[in-house]
mmCIF file of C-alpha atoms in Angstrom:
data_model
loop_
_atom_site.group_PDB
_atom_site.id
_atom_site.type_symbol
_atom_site.label_atom_id
_atom_site.label_comp_id
_atom_site.label_asym_id
_atom_site.label_seq_id
_atom_site.Cartn_x
_atom_site.Cartn_y
_atom_site.Cartn_z
ATOM 1 C CA ILE A 1 194.817 60.096 35.840
ATOM 2 C CA PHE A 2 194.541 56.504 34.670
ATOM 3 C CA ILE A 3 195.652 57.444 31.134
ATOM 4 C CA GLU A 4 198.565 59.475 32.498
ATOM 5 C CA GLN A 5 199.667 56.515 34.638
ATOM 6 C CA PHE A 6 199.287 54.205 31.653
ATOM 7 C CA ILE A 7 201.391 56.537 29.475
ATOM 8 C CA PHE A 8 203.982 56.829 32.252
ATOM 9 C CA ILE A 9 204.144 53.041 32.682
ATOM 10 C CA PHE A 10 204.298 52.616 28.921
ATOM 11 C CA LEU A 11 207.173 55.112 28.691
ATOM 12 C CA VAL A 12 209.051 53.438 31.563
ATOM 13 C CA VAL A 13 208.606 49.999 29.976
ATOM 14 C CA LYS A 14 209.675 51.393 26.632
ATOM 15 C CA LEU A 15 212.739 53.013 28.244
ATOM 16 C CA ILE A 16 213.666 49.744 29.970
ATOM 17 C CA PHE A 17 213.239 47.904 26.685
ATOM 18 C CA VAL A 18 215.446 50.426 24.874
ATOM 19 C CA VAL A 19 218.083 50.238 27.632
ATOM 20 C CA GLU A 20 218.072 46.431 27.424
ATOM 21 C CA LEU A 21 218.344 46.581 23.639
ATOM 22 C CA VAL A 22 221.308 48.937 23.916
ATOM 23 C CA PHE A 23 222.881 46.644 26.530
ATOM 24 C CA ILE A 24 222.344 43.556 24.313
ATOM 25 C CA PHE A 25 223.753 45.420 21.318
ATOM 26 C CA LYS A 26 226.821 46.478 23.332
ATOM 27 C CA LEU A 27 227.260 42.897 24.544
ATOM 28 C CA LEU A 28 227.046 41.625 20.977
ATOM 29 C CA VAL A 29 229.580 44.193 19.818
ATOM 30 C CA VAL A 30 231.953 43.194 22.628
ATOM 31 C CA ILE A 31 231.498 39.484 21.831
ATOM 32 C CA VAL A 32 232.151 40.097 18.123
ATOM 33 C CA ILE A 33 235.254 42.188 18.884
ATOM 34 C CA VAL A 34 236.607 39.539 21.253
ATOM 35 C CA PHE A 35 235.911 36.829 18.664
ATOM 36 C CA LEU A 36 237.721 38.819 15.957
ATOM 37 C CA VAL A 37 240.688 39.471 18.232
ATOM 38 C CA VAL A 38 240.925 35.757 19.082
ATOM 39 C CA ILE A 39 240.762 34.827 15.380
ATOM 40 C CA LEU A 40 243.437 37.441 14.587
ATOM 41 C CA VAL A 41 245.711 36.137 17.337
ATOM 42 C CA ILE A 42 245.277 32.552 16.082
ATOM 43 C CA ILE A 43 246.043 33.625 12.503
ATOM 44 C CA VAL A 44 249.141 35.550 13.600
ATOM 45 C CA PHE A 45 250.302 32.566 15.673
ATOM 46 C CA LEU A 46 249.834 30.204 12.711
ATOM 47 C CA VAL A 47 251.686 32.548 10.369
ATOM 48 C CA ILE A 48 254.584 32.812 12.826
ATOM 49 C CA LEU A 49 254.602 29.017 13.200
ATOM 50 C CA VAL A 50 254.678 28.509 9.427
ATOM 51 C CA ILE A 51 257.494 31.056 9.043
ATOM 52 C CA LEU A 52 259.489 29.310 11.786
ATOM 53 C CA VAL A 53 258.991 25.902 10.162
ATOM 54 C CA ILE A 54 260.094 27.280 6.776
ATOM 55 C CA LEU A 55 263.166 28.877 8.383
ATOM 56 C CA ILE A 56 264.060 25.626 10.131
ATOM 57 C CA PHE A 57 263.784 23.723 6.847
ATOM 58 C CA LEU A 58 265.938 26.328 5.092
ATOM 59 C CA ILE A 59 268.575 26.104 7.819
ATOM 60 C CA LEU A 60 268.562 22.302 7.555
ATOM 61 C CA ILE A 61 268.922 22.467 3.771
ATOM 62 C CA VAL A 62 271.855 24.914 4.072
ATOM 63 C CA VAL A 63 273.561 22.696 6.666
ATOM 64 C CA PHE A 64 273.040 19.645 4.447
ATOM 65 C CA LEU A 65 274.540 21.463 1.449
ATOM 66 C CA ILE A 66 277.544 22.608 3.489
ATOM 67 C CA LEU A 67 278.117 19.033 4.680
ATOM 68 C CA LEU A 68 277.794 17.752 1.118
ATOM 69 C CA ILE A 69 280.363 20.279 -0.130
ATOM 70 C CA LEU A 70 282.735 19.335 2.702
ATOM 71 C CA ILE A 71 282.372 15.616 1.888
ATOM 72 C CA ILE A 72 283.075 16.289 -1.803
ATOM 73 C CA ILE A 73 286.180 18.317 -0.900
ATOM 74 C CA LEU A 74 287.354 15.525 1.394
ATOM 75 C CA VAL A 75 286.886 12.904 -1.335
ATOM 76 C CA ILE A 76 288.817 15.059 -3.820
ATOM 77 C CA LEU A 77 291.642 15.493 -1.301
ATOM 78 C CA ILE A 78 291.764 11.747 -0.654
ATOM 79 C CA LEU A 79 291.917 11.106 -4.410
ATOM 80 C CA PHE A 80 294.773 13.593 -4.767
ATOM 81 C CA LEU A 81 296.613 11.879 -1.912
ATOM 82 C CA PHE A 82 296.207 8.498 -3.601
ATOM 83 C CA LEU A 83 297.427 9.979 -6.860
ATOM 84 C CA ILE A 84 300.497 11.454 -5.157
ATOM 85 C CA VAL A 85 301.232 8.178 -3.385
ATOM 86 C CA PHE A 86 300.945 6.198 -6.637
ATOM 87 C CA LYS A 87 303.220 8.695 -8.407
ATOM 88 C CA LEU A 88 305.754 8.356 -5.610
ATOM 89 C CA ILE A 89 305.568 4.567 -5.774
ATOM 90 C CA PHE A 90 305.995 4.693 -9.536
ATOM 91 C CA LEU A 91 308.984 7.060 -9.242
ATOM 92 C CA ILE A 92 310.609 4.918 -6.557
ATOM 93 C CA GLN A 93 310.093 1.830 -8.684
ATOM 94 C CA PHE A 94 311.519 3.616 -11.722
ATOM 95 C CA PHE A 95 314.634 4.705 -9.825
ATOM 96 C CA LEU A 96 315.063 1.234 -8.334
ATOM 97 C CA VAL A 97 314.947 -0.302 -11.803
ATOM 98 C CA LYS A 98 317.513 2.269 -13.015
ATOM 99 C CA LEU A 99 319.736 1.482 -10.045
ATOM 100 C CA ILE A 100 319.464 -2.245 -10.693
ATOM 101 C CA ILE A 101 320.363 -1.709 -14.347
ATOM 102 C CA ILE A 102 323.353 0.457 -13.366
ATOM 103 C CA PHE A 103 324.522 -2.171 -10.830
ATOM 104 C CA LYS A 104 324.162 -4.932 -13.442
ATOM 105 C CA GLN A 105 326.186 -2.920 -15.930
ATOM 106 C CA GLN A 106 328.875 -2.277 -13.331
ATOM 107 C CA LEU A 107 328.871 -5.947 -12.404
ATOM 108 C CA ILE A 108 329.152 -6.936 -16.072
ATOM 109 C CA VAL A 109 331.986 -4.447 -16.575
ATOM 110 C CA LYS A 110 333.800 -5.822 -13.467
ATOM 111 C CA LEU A 111 333.319 -9.359 -14.657
ATOM 112 C CA LEU A 112 334.633 -8.462 -18.090
ATOM 113 C CA LEU A 113 337.599 -6.706 -16.617
ATOM 114 C CA VAL A 114 338.468 -9.670 -14.455
#
């Protein structure tokens, strides 16, 4: 009877030990899975953050280039306007000189006639 009780107690203790080992193993598995999920979420978040930063820099570079092109076009237009204005001034001056010469000739002719 004593040996049977001892074997029974031994089996119960062994069963409890096995159940606790299984429980600890399950707990470890759950902890590892949670840890991996957290690491995965952090990695995904960092990747998304890096992609957003790169996109923002690309958008800023494109905006800067567009502004640069617009400034260059504006400068070219201003230069063309100055060129046109100088041409007009030159033409007006040329015609004024011609008119003055014509008036002088007419004046000389009138003076000679008188």
